[in-house]
Tab-separated table of C-alpha atoms in Angstrom:
chain	number	residue	atom	x	y	z
A	1	MET	CA	-17.252	-64.187	-42.931
A	2	ASN	CA	-18.816	-65.298	-46.418
A	3	LEU	CA	-16.681	-66.340	-49.579
A	4	ARG	CA	-17.649	-63.375	-51.478
A	5	SER	CA	-15.968	-60.955	-48.777
A	6	LEU	CA	-12.887	-63.344	-48.983
A	7	ARG	CA	-12.582	-63.074	-52.788
A	8	CYS	CA	-12.927	-59.362	-52.406
A	9	PHE	CA	-10.359	-59.532	-49.699
A	10	LEU	CA	-7.893	-61.582	-51.760
A	11	ALA	CA	-8.261	-59.451	-54.871
A	12	VAL	CA	-7.135	-56.350	-53.010
A	13	ALA	CA	-4.304	-58.065	-51.266
A	14	GLU	CA	-3.082	-59.462	-54.694
A	15	GLU	CA	-3.743	-56.026	-56.566
A	16	LEU	CA	-2.936	-53.763	-53.681
A	17	HIS	CA	-5.374	-51.516	-55.626
A	18	PHE	CA	-8.992	-50.867	-54.802
A	19	GLY	CA	-9.749	-49.869	-58.606
A	20	ARG	CA	-7.804	-52.830	-60.142
A	21	ALA	CA	-9.746	-55.439	-57.803
A	22	ALA	CA	-13.078	-53.788	-58.398
A	23	LYS	CA	-12.448	-54.084	-62.236
A	24	ARG	CA	-11.138	-57.807	-61.659
A	25	LEU	CA	-14.387	-58.880	-59.755
A	26	ALA	CA	-16.457	-56.971	-62.078
A	27	LEU	CA	-17.618	-54.524	-59.061
A	28	SER	CA	-17.971	-50.862	-58.365
A	29	GLN	CA	-15.551	-49.703	-55.721
A	30	PRO	CA	-18.136	-48.810	-53.058
A	31	PRO	CA	-19.317	-52.344	-52.661
A	32	LEU	CA	-16.041	-53.762	-52.757
A	33	THR	CA	-14.960	-51.319	-50.029
A	34	GLN	CA	-18.128	-52.161	-47.837
A	35	HIS	CA	-16.995	-55.871	-48.267
A	36	ILE	CA	-13.598	-55.089	-46.580
A	37	LYS	CA	-14.980	-53.167	-43.843
A	38	ASN	CA	-17.393	-55.822	-42.948
A	39	LEU	CA	-14.879	-58.453	-43.235
A	40	GLU	CA	-12.698	-56.173	-40.692
A	41	LEU	CA	-15.439	-55.735	-38.356
A	42	GLN	CA	-16.005	-59.673	-38.243
A	43	ILE	CA	-12.219	-60.330	-37.733
A	44	GLY	CA	-11.923	-57.556	-35.305
A	45	ALA	CA	-8.755	-56.069	-37.190
A	46	VAL	CA	-7.694	-53.896	-39.925
A	47	LEU	CA	-6.485	-55.601	-43.142
A	48	PHE	CA	-5.286	-52.895	-45.062
A	49	HIS	CA	-3.754	-49.606	-44.635
A	50	ARG	CA	-4.960	-47.226	-47.380
A	51	THR	CA	-4.086	-43.754	-48.392
A	52	LYS	CA	-4.745	-41.816	-51.512
A	53	ARG	CA	-1.783	-43.253	-53.329
A	54	SER	CA	-1.183	-46.674	-52.051
A	55	VAL	CA	-2.749	-49.663	-50.498
A	56	ARG	CA	-0.746	-51.783	-47.890
A	57	ILE	CA	-1.570	-54.859	-46.399
A	58	THR	CA	-1.210	-55.373	-42.493
A	59	ASP	CA	-0.040	-58.229	-40.589
A	60	ALA	CA	-3.411	-59.235	-39.604
A	61	GLY	CA	-4.232	-59.037	-43.632
A	62	THR	CA	-1.158	-61.194	-43.968
A	63	ALA	CA	-2.010	-63.784	-41.659
A	64	LEU	CA	-5.498	-63.976	-43.443
A	65	LEU	CA	-4.023	-64.223	-46.724
A	66	ASP	CA	-2.820	-67.818	-46.835
A	67	GLU	CA	-6.116	-69.153	-45.104
A	68	ALA	CA	-8.342	-67.160	-47.570
A	69	ARG	CA	-6.478	-68.894	-50.747
A	70	ARG	CA	-7.124	-72.138	-49.159
A	71	LEU	CA	-10.665	-71.803	-48.365
A	72	ILE	CA	-11.486	-70.215	-51.587
A	73	ALA	CA	-9.476	-73.016	-53.492
A	74	GLN	CA	-11.540	-75.747	-51.413
A	75	ALA	CA	-14.800	-74.139	-52.232
A	76	ASP	CA	-13.935	-74.154	-55.747
A	77	GLY	CA	-12.873	-77.459	-55.536
A	78	LEU	CA	-15.970	-78.781	-53.812
A	79	ARG	CA	-18.125	-77.178	-56.445
A	80	HIS	CA	-15.969	-79.216	-58.921
A	81	VAL	CA	-16.500	-82.276	-57.457
A	82	VAL	CA	-20.387	-81.599	-57.140
A	83	GLN	CA	-20.672	-80.640	-60.695
A	84	ARG	CA	-18.682	-83.825	-61.704
A	85	ALA	CA	-21.107	-86.009	-59.463
A	86	HIS	CA	-24.506	-84.174	-60.864
A	87	GLU	CA	-23.136	-84.849	-64.549
A	88	GLY	CA	-22.521	-88.653	-63.631
A	89	ARG	CA	-18.698	-87.984	-64.055
A	90	SER	CA	-17.629	-89.320	-60.768
A	91	GLY	CA	-19.379	-90.884	-58.104
A	92	TYR	CA	-20.204	-94.848	-57.258
A	93	LEU	CA	-22.471	-97.207	-58.746
A	94	ARG	CA	-23.674	-99.736	-56.438
A	95	ALA	CA	-23.941	-103.086	-58.326
A	96	GLY	CA	-24.933	-106.552	-57.719
A	97	LEU	CA	-24.265	-109.748	-59.195
A	98	ILE	CA	-25.057	-113.528	-58.756
A	99	THR	CA	-21.853	-115.632	-58.792
A	100	SER	CA	-22.761	-117.812	-61.670
A	101	SER	CA	-23.060	-114.924	-64.099
A	102	VAL	CA	-19.315	-114.220	-64.220
A	103	PHE	CA	-19.109	-117.661	-66.092
A	104	THR	CA	-21.511	-115.991	-68.781
A	105	GLU	CA	-21.303	-113.248	-71.317
A	106	ILE	CA	-22.326	-111.066	-68.720
A	107	ARG	CA	-18.845	-110.623	-67.512
A	108	LYS	CA	-18.074	-108.683	-70.618
A	109	LEU	CA	-20.983	-106.185	-69.416
A	110	TYR	CA	-19.225	-105.963	-66.261
A	111	SER	CA	-16.213	-105.058	-67.693
A	112	THR	CA	-18.054	-102.680	-69.948
A	113	ILE	CA	-19.378	-100.949	-66.630
A	114	SER	CA	-15.944	-100.692	-65.038
A	115	ARG	CA	-14.114	-99.546	-67.973
A	116	GLY	CA	-17.108	-97.660	-69.727
A	117	VAL	CA	-17.706	-94.964	-67.151
A	118	PRO	CA	-14.491	-93.286	-66.514
A	119	GLY	CA	-14.108	-91.652	-62.967
A	120	VAL	CA	-16.819	-93.686	-61.540
A	121	THR	CA	-16.124	-96.315	-58.872
A	122	VAL	CA	-18.226	-99.789	-59.184
A	123	MET	CA	-18.840	-101.267	-55.886
A	124	TRP	CA	-19.687	-104.828	-56.781
A	125	GLN	CA	-21.593	-106.822	-54.318
A	126	GLU	CA	-22.394	-110.890	-54.432
A	127	MET	CA	-25.866	-111.208	-53.812
A	128	SER	CA	-28.810	-113.968	-54.446
A	129	SER	CA	-31.467	-112.494	-56.638
A	130	SER	CA	-34.105	-111.998	-53.930
A	131	GLU	CA	-31.385	-110.161	-51.963
A	132	GLN	CA	-30.671	-107.890	-55.089
A	133	ILE	CA	-34.710	-107.205	-55.475
A	134	GLU	CA	-34.590	-106.346	-51.769
A	135	ALA	CA	-31.851	-104.053	-52.139
A	136	LEU	CA	-32.965	-102.425	-55.387
A	137	HIS	CA	-36.412	-101.665	-53.575
A	138	GLU	CA	-34.440	-100.237	-50.353
A	139	ASP	CA	-32.234	-97.940	-52.703
A	140	LYS	CA	-29.245	-100.029	-51.619
A	141	LEU	CA	-28.350	-101.054	-55.323
A	142	ASP	CA	-28.457	-99.066	-58.147
A	143	ILE	CA	-28.319	-101.791	-60.764
A	144	GLY	CA	-28.518	-105.771	-60.498
A	145	PHE	CA	-27.590	-108.862	-62.356
A	146	LEU	CA	-29.925	-111.666	-61.349
A	147	HIS	CA	-31.862	-114.547	-62.210
A	148	MET	CA	-34.926	-113.210	-64.298
A	149	PRO	CA	-37.458	-111.891	-61.599
A	150	THR	CA	-41.178	-111.943	-61.088
A	151	PRO	CA	-42.432	-108.541	-62.542
A	152	HIS	CA	-42.260	-105.584	-60.047
A	153	PRO	CA	-44.045	-102.613	-61.395
A	154	ASP	CA	-41.503	-100.173	-59.859
A	155	LEU	CA	-38.358	-102.073	-61.450
A	156	VAL	CA	-37.290	-102.208	-65.304
A	157	THR	CA	-35.946	-105.661	-66.218
A	158	ARG	CA	-33.982	-106.437	-69.545
A	159	THR	CA	-32.991	-110.047	-70.005
A	160	ILE	CA	-29.747	-110.340	-71.241
A	161	VAL	CA	-28.782	-113.965	-71.006
A	162	ARG	CA	-31.461	-116.771	-71.928
A	163	GLU	CA	-29.768	-120.481	-72.410
A	164	PRO	CA	-30.942	-124.273	-71.723
A	165	MET	CA	-29.584	-125.865	-68.781
A	166	LEU	CA	-27.477	-129.072	-68.286
A	167	MET	CA	-27.413	-132.000	-65.958
A	168	ALA	CA	-24.557	-131.646	-63.158
A	169	MET	CA	-23.459	-135.062	-61.690
A	170	SER	CA	-20.443	-136.651	-59.757
A	171	ASP	CA	-17.777	-137.934	-62.557
A	172	VAL	CA	-18.500	-141.339	-60.950
A	173	HIS	CA	-22.193	-141.143	-61.250
A	174	PRO	CA	-23.552	-144.322	-63.149
A	175	LEU	CA	-24.749	-142.058	-65.933
A	176	ALA	CA	-21.657	-139.883	-66.072
A	177	GLY	CA	-20.385	-141.625	-69.289
A	178	ARG	CA	-23.909	-140.882	-71.331
A	179	ARG	CA	-23.422	-137.992	-74.083
A	180	ARG	CA	-27.018	-137.009	-73.266
A	181	VAL	CA	-29.234	-137.807	-70.591
A	182	ARG	CA	-33.012	-137.413	-69.566
A	183	LEU	CA	-34.336	-135.867	-66.249
A	184	SER	CA	-36.371	-139.047	-65.568
A	185	GLU	CA	-33.477	-141.123	-65.236
A	186	PHE	CA	-32.762	-138.967	-62.129
A	187	ALA	CA	-35.746	-140.403	-60.389
A	188	GLY	CA	-33.770	-142.002	-57.454
A	189	ASP	CA	-31.074	-139.215	-57.040
A	190	ASP	CA	-31.114	-136.406	-54.385
A	191	PHE	CA	-31.340	-132.765	-56.300
A	192	VAL	CA	-28.795	-130.193	-54.763
A	193	LEU	CA	-30.623	-126.767	-55.464
A	194	PRO	CA	-30.172	-123.432	-54.291
A	195	LEU	CA	-32.625	-122.222	-51.452
A	196	ARG	CA	-35.728	-121.143	-53.129
A	197	HIS	CA	-36.319	-118.028	-51.299
A	198	MET	CA	-32.834	-116.795	-52.651
A	199	SER	CA	-33.646	-117.414	-56.446
A	200	PRO	CA	-37.481	-118.348	-56.667
A	201	ILE	CA	-37.647	-118.168	-60.400
A	202	PHE	CA	-34.707	-120.379	-60.883
A	203	TYR	CA	-35.520	-122.789	-58.334
A	204	ASP	CA	-39.461	-123.129	-59.591
A	205	SER	CA	-38.042	-123.763	-63.233
A	206	ILE	CA	-36.072	-126.830	-62.200
A	207	ILE	CA	-39.073	-127.931	-60.392
A	208	ALA	CA	-41.658	-127.550	-63.133
A	209	ALA	CA	-38.832	-129.339	-65.587
A	210	CYS	CA	-38.765	-132.456	-63.311
A	211	ARG	CA	-42.115	-132.681	-62.622
A	212	ALA	CA	-42.988	-132.570	-66.601
A	213	ALA	CA	-40.384	-135.316	-66.841
A	214	GLY	CA	-42.492	-137.372	-64.365
A	215	ILE	CA	-40.278	-137.021	-61.328
A	216	SER	CA	-40.626	-135.583	-57.937
A	217	PRO	CA	-36.974	-134.735	-57.089
A	218	ALA	CA	-35.822	-135.464	-53.547
A	219	ILE	CA	-34.151	-132.364	-51.907
A	220	PRO	CA	-31.482	-133.096	-49.313
A	221	PRO	CA	-31.221	-130.458	-46.132
A	222	HIS	CA	-28.246	-128.636	-47.755
A	223	GLN	CA	-28.122	-124.875	-47.773
A	224	PRO	CA	-26.207	-123.716	-50.480
A	225	ARG	CA	-26.269	-120.014	-51.404
A	226	ASN	CA	-24.677	-120.133	-54.882
A	227	LEU	CA	-24.257	-122.341	-57.763
A	228	LEU	CA	-20.590	-122.838	-57.195
A	229	THR	CA	-21.436	-124.247	-53.887
A	230	ILE	CA	-23.744	-126.408	-55.411
A	231	LEU	CA	-21.089	-127.799	-57.927
A	232	SER	CA	-18.910	-128.632	-54.831
A	233	LEU	CA	-21.555	-130.780	-53.238
A	234	VAL	CA	-22.029	-132.391	-56.487
A	235	SER	CA	-18.223	-133.056	-56.967
A	236	VAL	CA	-18.517	-135.082	-53.491
A	237	GLY	CA	-21.541	-137.069	-54.488
A	238	ALA	CA	-23.979	-135.230	-52.327
A	239	GLY	CA	-26.340	-135.173	-55.291
A	240	VAL	CA	-27.150	-134.213	-58.764
A	241	SER	CA	-28.253	-130.554	-59.792
A	242	VAL	CA	-29.388	-128.733	-63.082
A	243	ILE	CA	-26.905	-125.812	-63.961
A	244	PRO	CA	-26.729	-123.264	-66.759
A	245	ARG	CA	-24.797	-124.421	-69.552
A	246	THR	CA	-22.278	-121.464	-69.529
A	247	LEU	CA	-21.182	-122.672	-66.150
A	248	ALA	CA	-20.386	-126.046	-67.289
A	249	ALA	CA	-18.003	-124.555	-70.032
A	250	ALA	CA	-15.812	-123.185	-67.178
A	251	GLY	CA	-15.391	-126.950	-65.950
A	252	PHE	CA	-15.462	-128.112	-62.416
A	253	PRO	CA	-13.208	-130.934	-60.970
A	254	GLY	CA	-14.894	-134.121	-60.251
A	255	VAL	CA	-18.374	-132.963	-62.151
A	256	ALA	CA	-19.579	-134.179	-65.318
A	257	PHE	CA	-21.816	-132.090	-67.289
A	258	LYS	CA	-24.565	-133.686	-69.460
A	259	PRO	CA	-27.136	-132.028	-72.301
A	260	LEU	CA	-30.608	-133.128	-71.260
A	261	ARG	CA	-32.689	-134.681	-73.684
A	262	GLY	CA	-36.314	-133.186	-74.208
A	263	GLU	CA	-37.046	-129.755	-73.056
A	264	ALA	CA	-34.611	-128.523	-70.853
A	265	PRO	CA	-35.387	-125.811	-68.016
A	266	ILE	CA	-34.144	-122.511	-69.330
A	267	ASN	CA	-31.577	-120.009	-67.526
A	268	GLU	CA	-32.532	-116.462	-67.962
A	269	VAL	CA	-30.306	-113.515	-66.376
A	270	SER	CA	-31.730	-110.044	-66.406
A	271	VAL	CA	-29.999	-106.696	-65.646
A	272	VAL	CA	-32.637	-104.804	-63.379
A	273	TRP	CA	-32.938	-101.323	-62.061
A	274	ARG	CA	-35.390	-98.935	-60.227
A	275	ALA	CA	-37.456	-96.890	-62.847
A	276	ASP	CA	-37.445	-93.834	-60.402
A	277	ASN	CA	-33.520	-93.924	-60.075
A	278	ARG	CA	-32.339	-90.511	-61.130
A	279	SER	CA	-28.777	-91.119	-60.495
A	280	PRO	CA	-26.618	-89.683	-63.306
A	281	VAL	CA	-24.242	-92.439	-62.829
A	282	LEU	CA	-26.639	-95.292	-63.253
A	283	ALA	CA	-27.541	-93.251	-66.590
A	284	ARG	CA	-24.132	-93.180	-67.917
A	285	ALA	CA	-23.681	-97.246	-66.758
A	286	LEU	CA	-26.849	-97.864	-68.841
A	287	GLN	CA	-25.934	-95.951	-72.022
A	288	ALA	CA	-22.476	-97.989	-71.811
A	289	LEU	CA	-24.404	-101.041	-71.663
A	290	GLY	CA	-26.732	-99.980	-74.461
A	291	LEU	CA	-29.863	-100.217	-72.553
A	292	ALA	CA	-32.192	-97.505	-72.738
A	293	PRO	CA	-33.453	-96.238	-69.010
A	294	ALA	CA	-37.103	-96.963	-69.795
A	295	ARG	CA	-40.045	-96.199	-67.676
A	296	ASP	CA	-41.735	-99.647	-67.379
A	297	ALA	CA	-40.581	-103.014	-66.515
A	298	SER	CA	-42.585	-104.804	-69.410
A	299	ALA	CA	-39.829	-105.038	-72.066
């Protein structure tokens, strides 16, 4: 039993006339008659009583009629669903984000994606930078918002935030009353940093800045997964940290944020996607963000 035969049956059942049904289907009568005969053979029942003057549907045909309409409507609906997905007008966008990015201008991009691609469901997943890179390589994410990664030939990277970082310390720290501070003044403090394997570029930029300032930071054995956890540890006096400026703008109880004198480490957040991802939903999201789906990651 195929959809073509069911469409032929439905046309005859609704027209009760083979000639009009054939015209409606843009067929000649012989192929239409053959479709009905084949359908009757498959079902094992006569569907129409036909004379030279009339066509009458049988009880078996009446029983088939509602099911035929349902099956054809489902098939037509499936075609519509698939076509919308093919054109990127429906479906899912798997997007990764680092927690701290919601405190930056990137939150406007999140809103742009969520509202700018109607019909598409955005599945946000909080992940570290390294987790997002791995998920992109394994085709578990379509797009990621993360700290600037090392170059990957199969990934396209666009830097969307670049800002100096600030010093974060407990509001009872001896230097909390200063307007500006230097990294060298924290030589005796523990530095609470994210685990290096989770955000290696972010971590290394802080270590490099400390060494340039002439200090070797002591790193306690805490294991924070994101910057909000780091600020929680800083607030209870577990150490100091270096964090993005926009995160400081949101404020945090018990934490003082101070600009750094001299050359401060830079926080970069990028949007990243696979160069070979042909998802029409991703293409729509990139268009909404004003990002051309380039073929290389050199930009």
